[in-house]
Amino acid sequence: MRKLILLMGFLYLGLSTSMAQQDPVFSHFMFNPYYNSPALTAFDGLSSISLISRNQWTGYDPSFESEGGAPTTQFFNYTAPLHYKKAPMGIGGTFIYDQFGPRQDVYVQMSLSYHLDMPRGRFSLGLRPSVSRRVLDYSKLVTVDPTDLDQTQVQSQMMPDLAAGLAYSSHDYMIAFGIDHLLTPSFDFGYGEAPTQSNRQEMVYSLYATYSYLMSEYVELKPAILARTNISGFSYDISVRAVYMTKVWAGLSYRDSEAITVLLGYSFFGDKSLSLGYSFDYIVNDREYKQSTSHELYVHYNLPTLNGRTKKIIRTPRFRF
């Protein structure tokens, strides 16, 4: 009985082969492509910070009693160009806090990329070592026999992991591949007898592509797609945004068997160094088990004093350099 309850618990917590619950997902996936392929770390040569706050299935109430709640995810990233012996490289750090039901996940990631300029584009390679910490609160688990588990316990585990990627980008388009969870870390929360396959983090393969099409002097159309698979499952996100004067954007996105998303955003200041975005997800599948809406806030800021590849504009009363 105890093994059966543990197995069912692991399956519920998303440690199985279900693509929908392997990793955090973001509606602003087109703004953090380095999350799926570390080759895109600082690919634009800018130092920047990004924040994403996601509240999924807002207002969700758990099926049993009052434990758990709607999943929430907090994402923070810093990237900067790094020139080592004139080699165009990028470095970055990412912190992710993900909570859903009885489980909390914390990811700390460090990315390193190498960019090779070519006649018509740029080829990039990247690696991302990371550490994942997962916490399981037994008091929020529902068991058939409460005596099988000490429900006052809070178990945590920390495991290393690794991701790799490659990409090619040009002025108009970008295509990137990524492989995450190369070390396939396994979390058993102190129960080594649990079936190995039920709690192993499987490798995830990602394909990201985007294209920029100039519709007029002021309007640019930017479609993007993100496809992910762990071989046993498959999911994709596809979006189209219209950008006006490189400052205002609006668009639609669709997540496979999950939601339709509205995207809105605006870039501030003359150099567009500060960008704010908002997404509204409307659930279209399995609505009887979820709340109908999800919300996500995106903030991005370029750090002008640290941009290694951009030339600073010096203004005088008579000249501009």
PDB file of C-alpha atoms in Angstrom:
ATOM      1  CA  MET A   1       0.000   0.000   0.000  1.00  0.00           C
ATOM      2  CA  ARG A   2       2.776   2.422   0.924  1.00  0.00           C
ATOM      3  CA  LYS A   3       4.567   1.890  -2.387  1.00  0.00           C
ATOM      4  CA  LEU A   4       1.339   2.381  -4.298  1.00  0.00           C
ATOM      5  CA  ILE A   5       0.575   5.669  -2.514  1.00  0.00           C
ATOM      6  CA  LEU A   6       4.103   6.938  -3.126  1.00  0.00           C
ATOM      7  CA  LEU A   7       3.947   6.034  -6.795  1.00  0.00           C
ATOM      8  CA  MET A   8       0.620   7.812  -7.225  1.00  0.00           C
ATOM      9  CA  GLY A   9       2.023  10.837  -5.432  1.00  0.00           C
ATOM     10  CA  PHE A  10       5.040  11.034  -7.716  1.00  0.00           C
ATOM     11  CA  LEU A  11       2.851  10.795 -10.780  1.00  0.00           C
ATOM     12  CA  TYR A  12       0.652  13.596  -9.456  1.00  0.00           C
ATOM     13  CA  LEU A  13       3.638  15.815  -8.817  1.00  0.00           C
ATOM     14  CA  GLY A  14       4.643  15.779 -12.446  1.00  0.00           C
ATOM     15  CA  LEU A  15       7.702  13.565 -12.099  1.00  0.00           C
ATOM     16  CA  SER A  16       6.486  11.143 -14.722  1.00  0.00           C
ATOM     17  CA  THR A  17       6.735  11.410 -18.492  1.00  0.00           C
ATOM     18  CA  SER A  18       4.030  14.035 -18.897  1.00  0.00           C
ATOM     19  CA  MET A  19       5.421  16.928 -20.940  1.00  0.00           C
ATOM     20  CA  ALA A  20       2.877  19.328 -19.470  1.00  0.00           C
ATOM     21  CA  GLN A  21       4.410  19.143 -15.987  1.00  0.00           C
ATOM     22  CA  GLN A  22       8.122  18.581 -16.565  1.00  0.00           C
ATOM     23  CA  ASP A  23       9.315  22.194 -16.347  1.00  0.00           C
ATOM     24  CA  PRO A  24       7.872  25.679 -15.847  1.00  0.00           C
ATOM     25  CA  VAL A  25       6.293  27.171 -18.963  1.00  0.00           C
ATOM     26  CA  PHE A  26       6.015  30.845 -19.907  1.00  0.00           C
ATOM     27  CA  SER A  27       3.705  32.693 -22.255  1.00  0.00           C
ATOM     28  CA  HIS A  28       6.548  35.176 -22.912  1.00  0.00           C
ATOM     29  CA  PHE A  29       8.739  32.391 -24.319  1.00  0.00           C
ATOM     30  CA  MET A  30       9.797  34.617 -27.234  1.00  0.00           C
ATOM     31  CA  PHE A  31      11.462  37.024 -24.771  1.00  0.00           C
ATOM     32  CA  ASN A  32      13.541  34.444 -22.873  1.00  0.00           C
ATOM     33  CA  PRO A  33      14.780  32.016 -25.582  1.00  0.00           C
ATOM     34  CA  TYR A  34      17.952  31.323 -23.575  1.00  0.00           C
ATOM     35  CA  TYR A  35      15.728  29.414 -21.109  1.00  0.00           C
ATOM     36  CA  ASN A  36      15.338  26.657 -23.718  1.00  0.00           C
ATOM     37  CA  SER A  37      18.724  27.018 -25.452  1.00  0.00           C
ATOM     38  CA  PRO A  38      21.738  28.378 -23.527  1.00  0.00           C
ATOM     39  CA  ALA A  39      23.384  29.161 -26.889  1.00  0.00           C
ATOM     40  CA  LEU A  40      21.234  32.321 -26.970  1.00  0.00           C
ATOM     41  CA  THR A  41      22.743  33.758 -23.780  1.00  0.00           C
ATOM     42  CA  ALA A  42      23.637  37.408 -24.544  1.00  0.00           C
ATOM     43  CA  PHE A  43      23.302  36.674 -28.274  1.00  0.00           C
ATOM     44  CA  ASP A  44      22.394  40.342 -28.848  1.00  0.00           C
ATOM     45  CA  GLY A  45      25.572  41.568 -27.124  1.00  0.00           C
ATOM     46  CA  LEU A  46      23.645  43.457 -24.428  1.00  0.00           C
ATOM     47  CA  SER A  47      23.806  43.329 -20.655  1.00  0.00           C
ATOM     48  CA  SER A  48      20.275  43.018 -19.317  1.00  0.00           C
ATOM     49  CA  ILE A  49      18.021  41.788 -16.560  1.00  0.00           C
ATOM     50  CA  SER A  50      14.647  40.108 -17.060  1.00  0.00           C
ATOM     51  CA  LEU A  51      11.854  39.210 -14.669  1.00  0.00           C
ATOM     52  CA  ILE A  52       8.755  37.098 -15.290  1.00  0.00           C
ATOM     53  CA  SER A  53       6.014  36.515 -12.740  1.00  0.00           C
ATOM     54  CA  ARG A  54       3.414  33.906 -13.688  1.00  0.00           C
ATOM     55  CA  ASN A  55       0.154  33.133 -11.881  1.00  0.00           C
ATOM     56  CA  GLN A  56      -1.419  30.074 -13.469  1.00  0.00           C
ATOM     57  CA  TRP A  57      -5.126  29.164 -13.207  1.00  0.00           C
ATOM     58  CA  THR A  58      -5.835  32.220 -11.061  1.00  0.00           C
ATOM     59  CA  GLY A  59      -8.366  31.474  -8.328  1.00  0.00           C
ATOM     60  CA  TYR A  60      -7.900  27.709  -8.498  1.00  0.00           C
ATOM     61  CA  ASP A  61      -9.161  25.803  -5.441  1.00  0.00           C
ATOM     62  CA  PRO A  62      -7.806  22.322  -4.681  1.00  0.00           C
ATOM     63  CA  SER A  63     -10.124  19.340  -4.895  1.00  0.00           C
ATOM     64  CA  PHE A  64      -9.398  18.163  -1.358  1.00  0.00           C
ATOM     65  CA  GLU A  65      -9.828  20.416   1.677  1.00  0.00           C
ATOM     66  CA  SER A  66      -7.885  23.696   1.390  1.00  0.00           C
ATOM     67  CA  GLU A  67      -4.301  22.597   0.774  1.00  0.00           C
ATOM     68  CA  GLY A  68      -2.352  23.476  -2.358  1.00  0.00           C
ATOM     69  CA  GLY A  69      -3.458  26.246  -4.664  1.00  0.00           C
ATOM     70  CA  ALA A  70      -2.784  27.727  -8.071  1.00  0.00           C
ATOM     71  CA  PRO A  71       0.733  27.189  -9.505  1.00  0.00           C
ATOM     72  CA  THR A  72       2.979  30.265  -9.423  1.00  0.00           C
ATOM     73  CA  THR A  73       6.389  30.803 -11.022  1.00  0.00           C
ATOM     74  CA  GLN A  74       8.966  33.575 -10.526  1.00  0.00           C
ATOM     75  CA  PHE A  75      11.793  33.956 -13.059  1.00  0.00           C
ATOM     76  CA  PHE A  76      14.872  36.207 -12.853  1.00  0.00           C
ATOM     77  CA  ASN A  77      17.701  36.343 -15.397  1.00  0.00           C
ATOM     78  CA  TYR A  78      20.861  38.371 -15.899  1.00  0.00           C
ATOM     79  CA  THR A  79      22.973  38.214 -19.074  1.00  0.00           C
ATOM     80  CA  ALA A  80      26.079  40.082 -20.229  1.00  0.00           C
ATOM     81  CA  PRO A  81      28.624  39.881 -23.049  1.00  0.00           C
ATOM     82  CA  LEU A  82      31.990  38.453 -22.091  1.00  0.00           C
ATOM     83  CA  HIS A  83      35.087  39.040 -24.219  1.00  0.00           C
ATOM     84  CA  TYR A  84      37.856  36.598 -23.311  1.00  0.00           C
ATOM     85  CA  LYS A  85      40.912  36.942 -25.557  1.00  0.00           C
ATOM     86  CA  LYS A  86      38.691  38.722 -28.096  1.00  0.00           C
ATOM     87  CA  ALA A  87      36.312  35.756 -28.228  1.00  0.00           C
ATOM     88  CA  PRO A  88      32.675  36.967 -28.367  1.00  0.00           C
ATOM     89  CA  MET A  89      31.031  35.114 -25.500  1.00  0.00           C
ATOM     90  CA  GLY A  90      28.058  35.552 -23.218  1.00  0.00           C
ATOM     91  CA  ILE A  91      27.484  34.779 -19.566  1.00  0.00           C
ATOM     92  CA  GLY A  92      24.246  34.605 -17.640  1.00  0.00           C
ATOM     93  CA  GLY A  93      22.580  33.565 -14.431  1.00  0.00           C
ATOM     94  CA  THR A  94      18.990  32.458 -13.876  1.00  0.00           C
ATOM     95  CA  PHE A  95      16.937  31.938 -10.732  1.00  0.00           C
ATOM     96  CA  ILE A  96      13.526  30.236 -10.910  1.00  0.00           C
ATOM     97  CA  TYR A  97      11.084  29.626  -8.072  1.00  0.00           C
ATOM     98  CA  ASP A  98       8.182  27.355  -8.963  1.00  0.00           C
ATOM     99  CA  GLN A  99       5.431  26.291  -6.558  1.00  0.00           C
ATOM    100  CA  PHE A 100       2.442  24.066  -7.198  1.00  0.00           C
ATOM    101  CA  GLY A 101       0.481  22.162  -4.598  1.00  0.00           C
ATOM    102  CA  PRO A 102       2.723  20.396  -2.085  1.00  0.00           C
ATOM    103  CA  ARG A 103       5.940  20.916  -4.076  1.00  0.00           C
ATOM    104  CA  GLN A 104       8.391  23.798  -4.395  1.00  0.00           C
ATOM    105  CA  ASP A 105      11.157  23.817  -7.012  1.00  0.00           C
ATOM    106  CA  VAL A 106      14.144  26.169  -7.054  1.00  0.00           C
ATOM    107  CA  TYR A 107      16.511  26.308 -10.031  1.00  0.00           C
ATOM    108  CA  VAL A 108      19.851  28.122  -9.998  1.00  0.00           C
ATOM    109  CA  GLN A 109      21.464  28.162 -13.435  1.00  0.00           C
ATOM    110  CA  MET A 110      24.675  29.585 -14.905  1.00  0.00           C
ATOM    111  CA  SER A 111      24.981  29.917 -18.689  1.00  0.00           C
ATOM    112  CA  LEU A 112      28.003  30.336 -20.945  1.00  0.00           C
ATOM    113  CA  SER A 113      27.783  30.873 -24.692  1.00  0.00           C
ATOM    114  CA  TYR A 114      30.186  31.352 -27.584  1.00  0.00           C
ATOM    115  CA  HIS A 115      29.185  33.393 -30.651  1.00  0.00           C
ATOM    116  CA  LEU A 116      30.889  33.111 -34.013  1.00  0.00           C
ATOM    117  CA  ASP A 117      30.090  35.885 -36.490  1.00  0.00           C
ATOM    118  CA  MET A 118      29.614  34.697 -40.064  1.00  0.00           C
ATOM    119  CA  PRO A 119      29.113  36.640 -43.327  1.00  0.00           C
ATOM    120  CA  ARG A 120      25.303  36.533 -43.106  1.00  0.00           C
ATOM    121  CA  GLY A 121      24.584  35.690 -39.503  1.00  0.00           C
ATOM    122  CA  ARG A 122      25.873  34.345 -36.231  1.00  0.00           C
ATOM    123  CA  PHE A 123      26.449  30.773 -35.026  1.00  0.00           C
ATOM    124  CA  SER A 124      26.227  30.163 -31.275  1.00  0.00           C
ATOM    125  CA  LEU A 125      27.000  27.352 -28.839  1.00  0.00           C
ATOM    126  CA  GLY A 126      26.100  27.216 -25.162  1.00  0.00           C
ATOM    127  CA  LEU A 127      26.242  25.225 -21.929  1.00  0.00           C
ATOM    128  CA  ARG A 128      24.225  25.678 -18.756  1.00  0.00           C
ATOM    129  CA  PRO A 129      25.192  23.874 -15.539  1.00  0.00           C
ATOM    130  CA  SER A 130      22.552  24.168 -12.842  1.00  0.00           C
ATOM    131  CA  VAL A 131      21.404  23.012  -9.431  1.00  0.00           C
ATOM    132  CA  SER A 132      17.793  22.048  -8.711  1.00  0.00           C
ATOM    133  CA  ARG A 133      16.280  21.893  -5.245  1.00  0.00           C
ATOM    134  CA  ARG A 134      12.873  20.297  -4.705  1.00  0.00           C
ATOM    135  CA  VAL A 135      10.867  20.460  -1.505  1.00  0.00           C
ATOM    136  CA  LEU A 136       7.890  18.221  -0.765  1.00  0.00           C
ATOM    137  CA  ASP A 137       5.487  19.079   2.070  1.00  0.00           C
ATOM    138  CA  TYR A 138       3.897  15.818   3.225  1.00  0.00           C
ATOM    139  CA  SER A 139       1.177  17.679   5.123  1.00  0.00           C
ATOM    140  CA  LYS A 140      -0.362  18.681   1.790  1.00  0.00           C
ATOM    141  CA  LEU A 141      -0.540  15.139   0.422  1.00  0.00           C
ATOM    142  CA  VAL A 142      -3.796  13.202   0.486  1.00  0.00           C
ATOM    143  CA  THR A 143      -3.259   9.544   1.436  1.00  0.00           C
ATOM    144  CA  VAL A 144      -5.530   6.525   1.704  1.00  0.00           C
ATOM    145  CA  ASP A 145      -3.988   5.589   5.053  1.00  0.00           C
ATOM    146  CA  PRO A 146      -2.483   8.559   6.950  1.00  0.00           C
ATOM    147  CA  THR A 147      -0.291   6.199   9.000  1.00  0.00           C
ATOM    148  CA  ASP A 148       1.725   5.333   5.884  1.00  0.00           C
ATOM    149  CA  LEU A 149       3.433   8.739   5.901  1.00  0.00           C
ATOM    150  CA  ASP A 150       4.661  11.096   8.577  1.00  0.00           C
ATOM    151  CA  GLN A 151       2.632  14.086   7.443  1.00  0.00           C
ATOM    152  CA  THR A 152       4.605  16.474   9.619  1.00  0.00           C
ATOM    153  CA  GLN A 153       7.661  15.961   7.410  1.00  0.00           C
ATOM    154  CA  VAL A 154       9.070  18.316   4.801  1.00  0.00           C
ATOM    155  CA  GLN A 155      11.562  16.540   2.524  1.00  0.00           C
ATOM    156  CA  SER A 156      14.021  18.329   0.246  1.00  0.00           C
ATOM    157  CA  GLN A 157      16.637  17.216  -2.260  1.00  0.00           C
ATOM    158  CA  MET A 158      19.253  19.015  -4.323  1.00  0.00           C
ATOM    159  CA  MET A 159      20.657  17.665  -7.587  1.00  0.00           C
ATOM    160  CA  PRO A 160      23.016  18.967 -10.315  1.00  0.00           C
ATOM    161  CA  ASP A 161      21.966  19.170 -13.939  1.00  0.00           C
ATOM    162  CA  LEU A 162      23.243  20.317 -17.334  1.00  0.00           C
ATOM    163  CA  ALA A 163      21.804  21.770 -20.542  1.00  0.00           C
ATOM    164  CA  ALA A 164      23.362  22.473 -23.949  1.00  0.00           C
ATOM    165  CA  GLY A 165      22.310  24.213 -27.130  1.00  0.00           C
ATOM    166  CA  LEU A 166      23.249  25.603 -30.520  1.00  0.00           C
ATOM    167  CA  ALA A 167      21.702  28.368 -32.609  1.00  0.00           C
ATOM    168  CA  TYR A 168      21.955  30.349 -35.812  1.00  0.00           C
ATOM    169  CA  SER A 169      20.651  33.891 -36.027  1.00  0.00           C
ATOM    170  CA  SER A 170      20.529  36.571 -38.691  1.00  0.00           C
ATOM    171  CA  HIS A 171      18.873  39.959 -39.047  1.00  0.00           C
ATOM    172  CA  ASP A 172      15.537  38.417 -40.048  1.00  0.00           C
ATOM    173  CA  TYR A 173      15.306  35.024 -38.383  1.00  0.00           C
ATOM    174  CA  MET A 174      16.642  32.775 -35.651  1.00  0.00           C
ATOM    175  CA  ILE A 175      16.593  29.038 -35.088  1.00  0.00           C
ATOM    176  CA  ALA A 176      17.876  27.349 -31.921  1.00  0.00           C
ATOM    177  CA  PHE A 177      18.102  23.819 -30.532  1.00  0.00           C
ATOM    178  CA  GLY A 178      18.419  22.889 -26.874  1.00  0.00           C
ATOM    179  CA  ILE A 179      18.763  19.764 -24.751  1.00  0.00           C
ATOM    180  CA  ASP A 180      17.917  20.076 -21.055  1.00  0.00           C
ATOM    181  CA  HIS A 181      18.371  17.634 -18.141  1.00  0.00           C
ATOM    182  CA  LEU A 182      21.390  15.914 -19.676  1.00  0.00           C
ATOM    183  CA  LEU A 183      22.225  14.402 -16.275  1.00  0.00           C
ATOM    184  CA  THR A 184      18.629  13.101 -15.840  1.00  0.00           C
ATOM    185  CA  PRO A 185      18.545  13.848 -12.096  1.00  0.00           C
ATOM    186  CA  SER A 186      16.361  11.596  -9.962  1.00  0.00           C
ATOM    187  CA  PHE A 187      14.378  12.789  -6.929  1.00  0.00           C
ATOM    188  CA  ASP A 188      13.009  10.177  -4.498  1.00  0.00           C
ATOM    189  CA  PHE A 189      12.444  12.432  -1.428  1.00  0.00           C
ATOM    190  CA  GLY A 190      14.120   9.936   0.861  1.00  0.00           C
ATOM    191  CA  TYR A 191      12.325   6.843  -0.461  1.00  0.00           C
ATOM    192  CA  GLY A 192      14.890   4.903  -2.439  1.00  0.00           C
ATOM    193  CA  GLU A 193      12.401   2.090  -2.958  1.00  0.00           C
ATOM    194  CA  ALA A 194      10.273   4.243  -5.281  1.00  0.00           C
ATOM    195  CA  PRO A 195      10.326   3.063  -8.924  1.00  0.00           C
ATOM    196  CA  THR A 196      13.233   4.659 -10.745  1.00  0.00           C
ATOM    197  CA  GLN A 197      11.290   5.667 -13.848  1.00  0.00           C
ATOM    198  CA  SER A 198       8.598   7.482 -11.872  1.00  0.00           C
ATOM    199  CA  ASN A 199      10.857  10.173 -10.430  1.00  0.00           C
ATOM    200  CA  ARG A 200      13.614  10.704 -12.995  1.00  0.00           C
ATOM    201  CA  GLN A 201      13.771  14.024 -14.813  1.00  0.00           C
ATOM    202  CA  GLU A 202      13.884  13.041 -18.472  1.00  0.00           C
ATOM    203  CA  MET A 203      15.881  14.856 -21.120  1.00  0.00           C
ATOM    204  CA  VAL A 204      13.875  17.528 -22.952  1.00  0.00           C
ATOM    205  CA  TYR A 205      14.651  18.522 -26.549  1.00  0.00           C
ATOM    206  CA  SER A 206      13.644  22.018 -27.685  1.00  0.00           C
ATOM    207  CA  LEU A 207      13.355  23.776 -31.032  1.00  0.00           C
ATOM    208  CA  TYR A 208      12.844  27.542 -31.069  1.00  0.00           C
ATOM    209  CA  ALA A 209      12.420  29.637 -34.208  1.00  0.00           C
ATOM    210  CA  THR A 210      11.391  33.217 -34.918  1.00  0.00           C
ATOM    211  CA  TYR A 211      11.134  35.440 -37.985  1.00  0.00           C
ATOM    212  CA  SER A 212      10.815  39.187 -38.515  1.00  0.00           C
ATOM    213  CA  TYR A 213       8.769  40.470 -41.447  1.00  0.00           C
ATOM    214  CA  LEU A 214       8.555  44.187 -42.180  1.00  0.00           C
ATOM    215  CA  MET A 215       4.961  44.837 -43.219  1.00  0.00           C
ATOM    216  CA  SER A 216       5.408  48.604 -43.571  1.00  0.00           C
ATOM    217  CA  GLU A 217       7.699  51.401 -42.509  1.00  0.00           C
ATOM    218  CA  TYR A 218       6.253  51.279 -38.998  1.00  0.00           C
ATOM    219  CA  VAL A 219       4.839  47.773 -38.465  1.00  0.00           C
ATOM    220  CA  GLU A 220       6.859  44.590 -38.063  1.00  0.00           C
ATOM    221  CA  LEU A 221       5.339  41.105 -37.819  1.00  0.00           C
ATOM    222  CA  LYS A 222       7.147  38.606 -35.562  1.00  0.00           C
ATOM    223  CA  PRO A 223       5.951  34.979 -35.555  1.00  0.00           C
ATOM    224  CA  ALA A 224       7.649  32.534 -33.167  1.00  0.00           C
ATOM    225  CA  ILE A 225       7.353  28.852 -32.334  1.00  0.00           C
ATOM    226  CA  LEU A 226       8.669  26.714 -29.491  1.00  0.00           C
ATOM    227  CA  ALA A 227       8.401  22.916 -29.700  1.00  0.00           C
ATOM    228  CA  ARG A 228       9.486  20.604 -26.858  1.00  0.00           C
ATOM    229  CA  THR A 229       9.596  16.837 -26.494  1.00  0.00           C
ATOM    230  CA  ASN A 230      10.901  14.211 -24.105  1.00  0.00           C
ATOM    231  CA  ILE A 231      10.331  11.521 -26.776  1.00  0.00           C
ATOM    232  CA  SER A 232       7.307  10.092 -24.954  1.00  0.00           C
ATOM    233  CA  GLY A 233       5.417  13.417 -25.088  1.00  0.00           C
ATOM    234  CA  PHE A 234       5.273  16.541 -27.226  1.00  0.00           C
ATOM    235  CA  SER A 235       4.087  20.131 -26.772  1.00  0.00           C
ATOM    236  CA  TYR A 236       4.362  23.377 -28.687  1.00  0.00           C
ATOM    237  CA  ASP A 237       3.689  27.118 -28.400  1.00  0.00           C
ATOM    238  CA  ILE A 238       3.125  29.298 -31.443  1.00  0.00           C
ATOM    239  CA  SER A 239       2.694  33.077 -31.441  1.00  0.00           C
ATOM    240  CA  VAL A 240       2.431  36.088 -33.739  1.00  0.00           C
ATOM    241  CA  ARG A 241       3.122  39.664 -32.582  1.00  0.00           C
ATOM    242  CA  ALA A 242       2.711  42.941 -34.431  1.00  0.00           C
ATOM    243  CA  VAL A 243       5.262  45.571 -33.339  1.00  0.00           C
ATOM    244  CA  TYR A 244       4.620  49.252 -34.042  1.00  0.00           C
ATOM    245  CA  MET A 245       7.671  51.524 -34.365  1.00  0.00           C
ATOM    246  CA  THR A 246       9.705  48.939 -32.403  1.00  0.00           C
ATOM    247  CA  LYS A 247       8.003  50.174 -29.205  1.00  0.00           C
ATOM    248  CA  VAL A 248       4.437  48.835 -28.940  1.00  0.00           C
ATOM    249  CA  TRP A 249       3.416  45.232 -29.503  1.00  0.00           C
ATOM    250  CA  ALA A 250       0.265  43.148 -29.452  1.00  0.00           C
ATOM    251  CA  GLY A 251      -0.229  39.535 -30.433  1.00  0.00           C
ATOM    252  CA  LEU A 252      -1.796  36.132 -29.968  1.00  0.00           C
ATOM    253  CA  SER A 253      -0.297  32.828 -28.905  1.00  0.00           C
ATOM    254  CA  TYR A 254      -1.537  29.250 -28.645  1.00  0.00           C
ATOM    255  CA  ARG A 255      -0.217  26.555 -26.319  1.00  0.00           C
ATOM    256  CA  ASP A 256      -0.896  23.009 -27.447  1.00  0.00           C
ATOM    257  CA  SER A 257      -4.029  21.573 -25.760  1.00  0.00           C
ATOM    258  CA  GLU A 258      -3.906  24.268 -23.101  1.00  0.00           C
ATOM    259  CA  ALA A 259      -4.632  27.936 -23.771  1.00  0.00           C
ATOM    260  CA  ILE A 260      -5.012  30.883 -26.106  1.00  0.00           C
ATOM    261  CA  THR A 261      -2.933  33.884 -25.013  1.00  0.00           C
ATOM    262  CA  VAL A 262      -3.183  37.627 -25.611  1.00  0.00           C
ATOM    263  CA  LEU A 263       0.169  39.462 -25.505  1.00  0.00           C
ATOM    264  CA  LEU A 264       0.578  43.207 -24.917  1.00  0.00           C
ATOM    265  CA  GLY A 265       3.688  45.285 -24.310  1.00  0.00           C
ATOM    266  CA  TYR A 266       5.475  48.615 -24.531  1.00  0.00           C
ATOM    267  CA  SER A 267       9.127  49.778 -24.575  1.00  0.00           C
ATOM    268  CA  PHE A 268       9.994  52.977 -22.720  1.00  0.00           C
ATOM    269  CA  PHE A 269      12.650  55.684 -23.215  1.00  0.00           C
ATOM    270  CA  GLY A 270      14.351  56.746 -26.392  1.00  0.00           C
ATOM    271  CA  ASP A 271      16.708  53.770 -26.407  1.00  0.00           C
ATOM    272  CA  LYS A 272      13.847  51.365 -25.521  1.00  0.00           C
ATOM    273  CA  SER A 273      15.931  50.042 -22.644  1.00  0.00           C
ATOM    274  CA  LEU A 274      12.903  49.298 -20.455  1.00  0.00           C
ATOM    275  CA  SER A 275      10.174  46.950 -21.688  1.00  0.00           C
ATOM    276  CA  LEU A 276       6.999  45.826 -19.951  1.00  0.00           C
ATOM    277  CA  GLY A 277       4.781  43.003 -21.151  1.00  0.00           C
ATOM    278  CA  TYR A 278       1.568  41.347 -20.015  1.00  0.00           C
ATOM    279  CA  SER A 279      -0.070  38.120 -21.118  1.00  0.00           C
ATOM    280  CA  PHE A 280      -3.568  36.812 -20.499  1.00  0.00           C
ATOM    281  CA  ASP A 281      -4.154  33.061 -20.945  1.00  0.00           C
ATOM    282  CA  TYR A 282      -7.616  31.660 -21.526  1.00  0.00           C
ATOM    283  CA  ILE A 283      -7.813  27.919 -20.910  1.00  0.00           C
ATOM    284  CA  VAL A 284      -9.426  25.973 -23.759  1.00  0.00           C
ATOM    285  CA  ASN A 285      -8.844  22.380 -22.644  1.00  0.00           C
ATOM    286  CA  ASP A 286      -9.895  20.437 -19.503  1.00  0.00           C
ATOM    287  CA  ARG A 287     -11.532  23.529 -18.049  1.00  0.00           C
ATOM    288  CA  GLU A 288     -13.498  21.435 -15.570  1.00  0.00           C
ATOM    289  CA  TYR A 289     -10.229  20.697 -13.737  1.00  0.00           C
ATOM    290  CA  LYS A 290      -8.725  24.202 -13.864  1.00  0.00           C
ATOM    291  CA  GLN A 291      -9.573  27.863 -13.547  1.00  0.00           C
ATOM    292  CA  SER A 292     -10.149  29.592 -16.867  1.00  0.00           C
ATOM    293  CA  THR A 293      -7.409  32.238 -16.797  1.00  0.00           C
ATOM    294  CA  SER A 294      -3.692  32.682 -16.177  1.00  0.00           C
ATOM    295  CA  HIS A 295      -1.709  35.929 -15.963  1.00  0.00           C
ATOM    296  CA  GLU A 296       1.943  36.725 -16.602  1.00  0.00           C
ATOM    297  CA  LEU A 297       3.994  39.913 -16.190  1.00  0.00           C
ATOM    298  CA  TYR A 298       7.282  40.488 -18.048  1.00  0.00           C
ATOM    299  CA  VAL A 299       9.898  43.180 -17.268  1.00  0.00           C
ATOM    300  CA  HIS A 300      13.155  43.665 -19.184  1.00  0.00           C
ATOM    301  CA  TYR A 301      15.843  46.299 -18.733  1.00  0.00           C
ATOM    302  CA  ASN A 302      19.061  46.823 -20.701  1.00  0.00           C
ATOM    303  CA  LEU A 303      21.975  48.031 -18.612  1.00  0.00           C
ATOM    304  CA  PRO A 304      23.588  50.705 -20.827  1.00  0.00           C
ATOM    305  CA  THR A 305      26.746  51.131 -18.767  1.00  0.00           C
ATOM    306  CA  LEU A 306      27.553  47.438 -19.126  1.00  0.00           C
ATOM    307  CA  ASN A 307      26.766  46.946 -22.820  1.00  0.00           C
ATOM    308  CA  GLY A 308      30.082  45.884 -24.266  1.00  0.00           C
ATOM    309  CA  ARG A 309      29.161  45.896 -27.971  1.00  0.00           C
ATOM    310  CA  THR A 310      27.191  49.136 -28.261  1.00  0.00           C
ATOM    311  CA  LYS A 311      28.837  52.491 -28.851  1.00  0.00           C
ATOM    312  CA  LYS A 312      27.686  55.208 -26.492  1.00  0.00           C
ATOM    313  CA  ILE A 313      26.192  58.328 -28.089  1.00  0.00           C
ATOM    314  CA  ILE A 314      27.835  61.517 -26.844  1.00  0.00           C
ATOM    315  CA  ARG A 315      25.710  64.634 -27.332  1.00  0.00           C
ATOM    316  CA  THR A 316      27.050  68.201 -27.614  1.00  0.00           C
ATOM    317  CA  PRO A 317      25.346  71.474 -28.608  1.00  0.00           C
ATOM    318  CA  ARG A 318      26.775  71.143 -32.148  1.00  0.00           C
ATOM    319  CA  PHE A 319      27.754  67.557 -32.860  1.00  0.00           C
ATOM    320  CA  ARG A 320      26.624  64.016 -32.215  1.00  0.00           C
ATOM    321  CA  PHE A 321      29.145  61.155 -32.253  1.00  0.00           C
TER     322      PHE A 321
END
